[in-house]
Amino acid sequence: MSKTYTTTEERASYGIGHQMGQQLASNPFEGLDVSIVMEGVKHGFEGEAPSVSNDDLRAAFMEIQSRMEAAKQEQSAGVIEAGEAFLSENAKKESVTVTESGLQYEVVNKGDGATPSAEATVRVHYHGTLIDGTVFDSSYDRGEPAEFPVNGVIKGWTEALQLMSVGDKLRLVIPHDLAYGERGAGGAIGPYNTLVFDVELLDILG
């Protein structure tokens, strides 16, 4: 059962600890021991000499960082490989066009309106998923189209929109280097993810 904190000082103290815990949980390493973390906090707060030498601390931090980078690279390699396999398979479809950049698109519906320039602002409906079908964003689900400058989005979108006419609906498969690359985007889109979008160009606003 959780302890109840009643005074302002107790609640503030608990809040500081809870925030520290959340920060640790957002980027933990394998083997992280919270009880030892708390011991280090206590020693630091009370001005006690560290139980670990500076040299040993530096060596430990470097080793942990090296392990985390290796794990990230291994995970990224698997994501890149899965994306490349998906792109390769999708490119075999007769209805799919592959551009020089590597962008893949398929015409779902053909319109007959104007085509936007890179400087134009457009209104679109879209539905975005990872290659496993996980939805990360959808204006259709929100029930409201999005508006943005053509040159203010990811490279794959900027290229695709300039291939579209108002009324067009395309299915895009965007390689990671034309999407969010090694950075990813928030928690939903990890590094090196290949993305799939259904995009409908509704209007050119200017």
CSV table of C-alpha atoms in Angstrom, one decimal:
chain,number,residue,atom,x,y,z
A,1,MET,CA,0.0,0.0,0.0
A,2,SER,CA,1.4,3.4,-1.0
A,3,LYS,CA,2.3,5.8,1.9
A,4,THR,CA,0.2,8.9,2.3
A,5,TYR,CA,2.1,12.2,2.3
A,6,THR,CA,0.2,15.1,3.9
A,7,THR,CA,2.6,18.1,4.4
A,8,THR,CA,3.7,20.4,1.6
A,9,GLU,CA,7.3,19.4,2.2
A,10,GLU,CA,6.6,15.7,2.0
A,11,ARG,CA,4.6,16.0,-1.2
A,12,ALA,CA,7.3,18.2,-2.8
A,13,SER,CA,10.0,15.7,-1.7
A,14,TYR,CA,8.0,12.8,-3.1
A,15,GLY,CA,7.4,14.7,-6.4
A,16,ILE,CA,11.2,15.3,-6.9
A,17,GLY,CA,11.8,11.6,-6.4
A,18,HIS,CA,9.0,10.5,-8.7
A,19,GLN,CA,10.3,12.8,-11.4
A,20,MET,CA,13.8,11.3,-11.0
A,21,GLY,CA,12.3,7.8,-11.3
A,22,GLN,CA,10.4,8.8,-14.5
A,23,GLN,CA,13.6,10.2,-16.0
A,24,LEU,CA,15.5,7.0,-15.2
A,25,ALA,CA,12.7,4.9,-16.6
A,26,SER,CA,12.7,6.8,-19.9
A,27,ASN,CA,16.3,5.8,-20.7
A,28,PRO,CA,17.3,2.8,-18.4
A,29,PHE,CA,20.2,0.5,-18.9
A,30,GLU,CA,20.1,-3.3,-18.2
A,31,GLY,CA,21.0,-3.9,-14.6
A,32,LEU,CA,20.0,-0.5,-13.3
A,33,ASP,CA,19.5,-0.8,-9.5
A,34,VAL,CA,17.1,1.8,-8.1
A,35,SER,CA,18.1,1.0,-4.5
A,36,ILE,CA,21.7,1.9,-5.3
A,37,VAL,CA,20.6,5.0,-7.1
A,38,MET,CA,18.8,6.1,-3.9
A,39,GLU,CA,21.9,5.4,-1.9
A,40,GLY,CA,23.9,7.6,-4.2
A,41,VAL,CA,21.3,10.3,-3.9
A,42,LYS,CA,21.4,10.1,-0.1
A,43,HIS,CA,25.2,10.2,0.0
A,44,GLY,CA,25.3,13.2,-2.4
A,45,PHE,CA,22.7,15.1,-0.5
A,46,GLU,CA,24.3,14.5,2.8
A,47,GLY,CA,27.8,15.4,1.5
A,48,GLU,CA,29.3,11.9,2.1
A,49,ALA,CA,32.3,10.8,0.1
A,50,PRO,CA,31.3,8.7,-2.9
A,51,SER,CA,31.6,4.9,-2.4
A,52,VAL,CA,33.0,4.6,-6.0
A,53,SER,CA,36.1,6.4,-7.2
A,54,ASN,CA,36.0,8.9,-10.0
A,55,ASP,CA,38.1,6.6,-12.2
A,56,ASP,CA,35.7,3.7,-11.6
A,57,LEU,CA,32.7,5.9,-12.2
A,58,ARG,CA,34.1,7.1,-15.6
A,59,ALA,CA,34.9,3.6,-16.6
A,60,ALA,CA,31.5,2.3,-15.6
A,61,PHE,CA,29.7,5.1,-17.5
A,62,MET,CA,31.8,4.5,-20.6
A,63,GLU,CA,31.0,0.8,-20.5
A,64,ILE,CA,27.3,1.3,-20.0
A,65,GLN,CA,27.2,3.9,-22.9
A,66,SER,CA,29.1,1.5,-25.1
A,67,ARG,CA,26.6,-1.3,-24.4
A,68,MET,CA,23.6,0.9,-25.0
A,69,GLU,CA,25.0,2.1,-28.3
A,70,ALA,CA,25.7,-1.4,-29.4
A,71,ALA,CA,22.2,-2.5,-28.5
A,72,LYS,CA,20.7,0.5,-30.4
A,73,GLN,CA,22.8,-0.3,-33.5
A,74,GLU,CA,21.7,-3.9,-33.4
A,75,GLN,CA,18.0,-2.9,-33.1
A,76,SER,CA,18.4,-0.3,-35.9
A,77,ALA,CA,20.0,-2.9,-38.2
A,78,GLY,CA,16.9,-5.1,-37.8
A,79,VAL,CA,14.5,-2.2,-38.5
A,80,ILE,CA,16.5,-1.1,-41.6
A,81,GLU,CA,16.6,-4.7,-42.9
A,82,ALA,CA,12.8,-5.1,-42.4
A,83,GLY,CA,12.2,-1.8,-44.2
A,84,GLU,CA,14.3,-2.7,-47.1
A,85,ALA,CA,12.6,-6.1,-47.5
A,86,PHE,CA,9.2,-4.4,-47.4
A,87,LEU,CA,10.3,-1.8,-50.1
A,88,SER,CA,11.7,-4.6,-52.3
A,89,GLU,CA,8.5,-6.6,-52.1
A,90,ASN,CA,6.2,-3.6,-52.7
A,91,ALA,CA,8.3,-2.5,-55.7
A,92,LYS,CA,7.4,-5.7,-57.5
A,93,LYS,CA,3.7,-4.7,-57.8
A,94,GLU,CA,2.8,-3.5,-61.3
A,95,SER,CA,0.8,-0.6,-59.9
A,96,VAL,CA,3.7,0.8,-58.0
A,97,THR,CA,6.1,3.5,-59.3
A,98,VAL,CA,9.5,3.9,-57.8
A,99,THR,CA,11.1,7.4,-58.2
A,100,GLU,CA,14.8,8.1,-58.5
A,101,SER,CA,15.0,9.0,-54.8
A,102,GLY,CA,13.5,5.7,-53.8
A,103,LEU,CA,10.0,6.9,-53.0
A,104,GLN,CA,7.3,4.4,-53.9
A,105,TYR,CA,3.7,5.4,-54.8
A,106,GLU,CA,0.6,3.8,-56.1
A,107,VAL,CA,-2.4,5.7,-57.5
A,108,VAL,CA,-5.6,4.9,-55.5
A,109,ASN,CA,-7.7,7.6,-57.1
A,110,LYS,CA,-6.9,10.0,-59.9
A,111,GLY,CA,-8.0,13.7,-59.8
A,112,ASP,CA,-7.9,16.4,-62.4
A,113,GLY,CA,-7.1,19.5,-60.4
A,114,ALA,CA,-4.0,21.6,-60.2
A,115,THR,CA,-0.6,20.5,-59.0
A,116,PRO,CA,1.1,22.3,-56.1
A,117,SER,CA,4.6,23.8,-56.1
A,118,ALA,CA,7.1,23.3,-53.3
A,119,GLU,CA,6.2,26.8,-52.0
A,120,ALA,CA,2.4,26.1,-51.9
A,121,THR,CA,0.3,25.4,-48.9
A,122,VAL,CA,-2.0,22.4,-49.2
A,123,ARG,CA,-5.0,20.8,-47.5
A,124,VAL,CA,-4.8,17.0,-47.3
A,125,HIS,CA,-6.3,13.9,-45.6
A,126,TYR,CA,-3.8,11.2,-44.7
A,127,HIS,CA,-3.4,7.9,-42.8
A,128,GLY,CA,0.0,6.9,-41.7
A,129,THR,CA,1.2,3.5,-40.5
A,130,LEU,CA,4.4,1.5,-39.9
A,131,ILE,CA,5.1,-1.4,-42.2
A,132,ASP,CA,3.5,-3.7,-39.6
A,133,GLY,CA,0.2,-1.8,-39.9
A,134,THR,CA,0.5,0.1,-36.6
A,135,VAL,CA,-1.3,3.5,-37.1
A,136,PHE,CA,0.8,6.4,-35.8
A,137,ASP,CA,-1.2,9.3,-37.2
A,138,SER,CA,-4.4,9.8,-39.2
A,139,SER,CA,-6.4,13.0,-40.1
A,140,TYR,CA,-9.2,10.6,-41.2
A,141,ASP,CA,-9.5,9.3,-37.7
A,142,ARG,CA,-9.5,12.9,-36.3
A,143,GLY,CA,-12.1,13.8,-38.8
A,144,GLU,CA,-10.3,17.0,-39.9
A,145,PRO,CA,-7.9,17.5,-42.8
A,146,ALA,CA,-4.4,18.9,-42.2
A,147,GLU,CA,-2.9,22.0,-43.8
A,148,PHE,CA,0.8,22.7,-44.3
A,149,PRO,CA,3.4,24.0,-46.7
A,150,VAL,CA,4.6,21.4,-49.2
A,151,ASN,CA,8.3,22.1,-48.4
A,152,GLY,CA,7.6,22.0,-44.7
A,153,VAL,CA,7.2,18.3,-44.3
A,154,ILE,CA,9.4,15.2,-44.7
A,155,LYS,CA,11.2,14.7,-48.0
A,156,GLY,CA,9.0,11.9,-49.2
A,157,TRP,CA,5.9,14.0,-48.7
A,158,THR,CA,7.4,17.1,-50.4
A,159,GLU,CA,8.3,15.0,-53.4
A,160,ALA,CA,5.0,13.1,-53.6
A,161,LEU,CA,2.8,16.2,-53.2
A,162,GLN,CA,4.5,17.8,-56.3
A,163,LEU,CA,3.5,14.7,-58.3
A,164,MET,CA,-0.2,15.0,-57.3
A,165,SER,CA,-3.2,16.8,-58.7
A,166,VAL,CA,-6.1,18.0,-56.5
A,167,GLY,CA,-8.4,15.0,-56.2
A,168,ASP,CA,-5.5,12.5,-56.3
A,169,LYS,CA,-5.2,9.8,-53.6
A,170,LEU,CA,-1.9,8.0,-53.4
A,171,ARG,CA,-0.5,5.2,-51.3
A,172,LEU,CA,3.1,6.1,-50.4
A,173,VAL,CA,5.9,3.9,-49.1
A,174,ILE,CA,8.6,6.2,-47.8
A,175,PRO,CA,12.1,4.9,-47.1
A,176,HIS,CA,13.6,6.0,-43.8
A,177,ASP,CA,16.0,8.4,-45.5
A,178,LEU,CA,13.1,10.3,-47.0
A,179,ALA,CA,11.1,10.2,-43.7
A,180,TYR,CA,12.5,10.7,-40.2
A,181,GLY,CA,15.8,8.8,-40.6
A,182,GLU,CA,18.0,8.0,-37.6
A,183,ARG,CA,16.0,10.5,-35.3
A,184,GLY,CA,12.6,9.0,-35.6
A,185,ALA,CA,9.6,11.1,-34.5
A,186,GLY,CA,8.5,10.8,-30.9
A,187,GLY,CA,7.5,7.5,-29.4
A,188,ALA,CA,5.4,6.3,-32.3
A,189,ILE,CA,8.0,6.4,-35.1
A,190,GLY,CA,11.4,4.9,-34.1
A,191,PRO,CA,14.7,5.5,-35.9
A,192,TYR,CA,15.1,4.2,-39.4
A,193,ASN,CA,11.4,3.3,-39.9
A,194,THR,CA,10.0,2.9,-43.4
A,195,LEU,CA,6.5,4.5,-43.4
A,196,VAL,CA,3.3,3.9,-45.3
A,197,PHE,CA,0.9,6.7,-46.0
A,198,ASP,CA,-2.5,7.1,-47.8
A,199,VAL,CA,-2.5,10.7,-48.9
A,200,GLU,CA,-5.4,12.6,-50.5
A,201,LEU,CA,-4.8,16.1,-51.9
A,202,LEU,CA,-8.0,18.1,-51.2
A,203,ASP,CA,-7.0,21.6,-52.1
A,204,ILE,CA,-4.2,24.1,-52.8
A,205,LEU,CA,-4.6,27.0,-50.5
A,206,GLY,CA,-1.9,29.3,-51.9
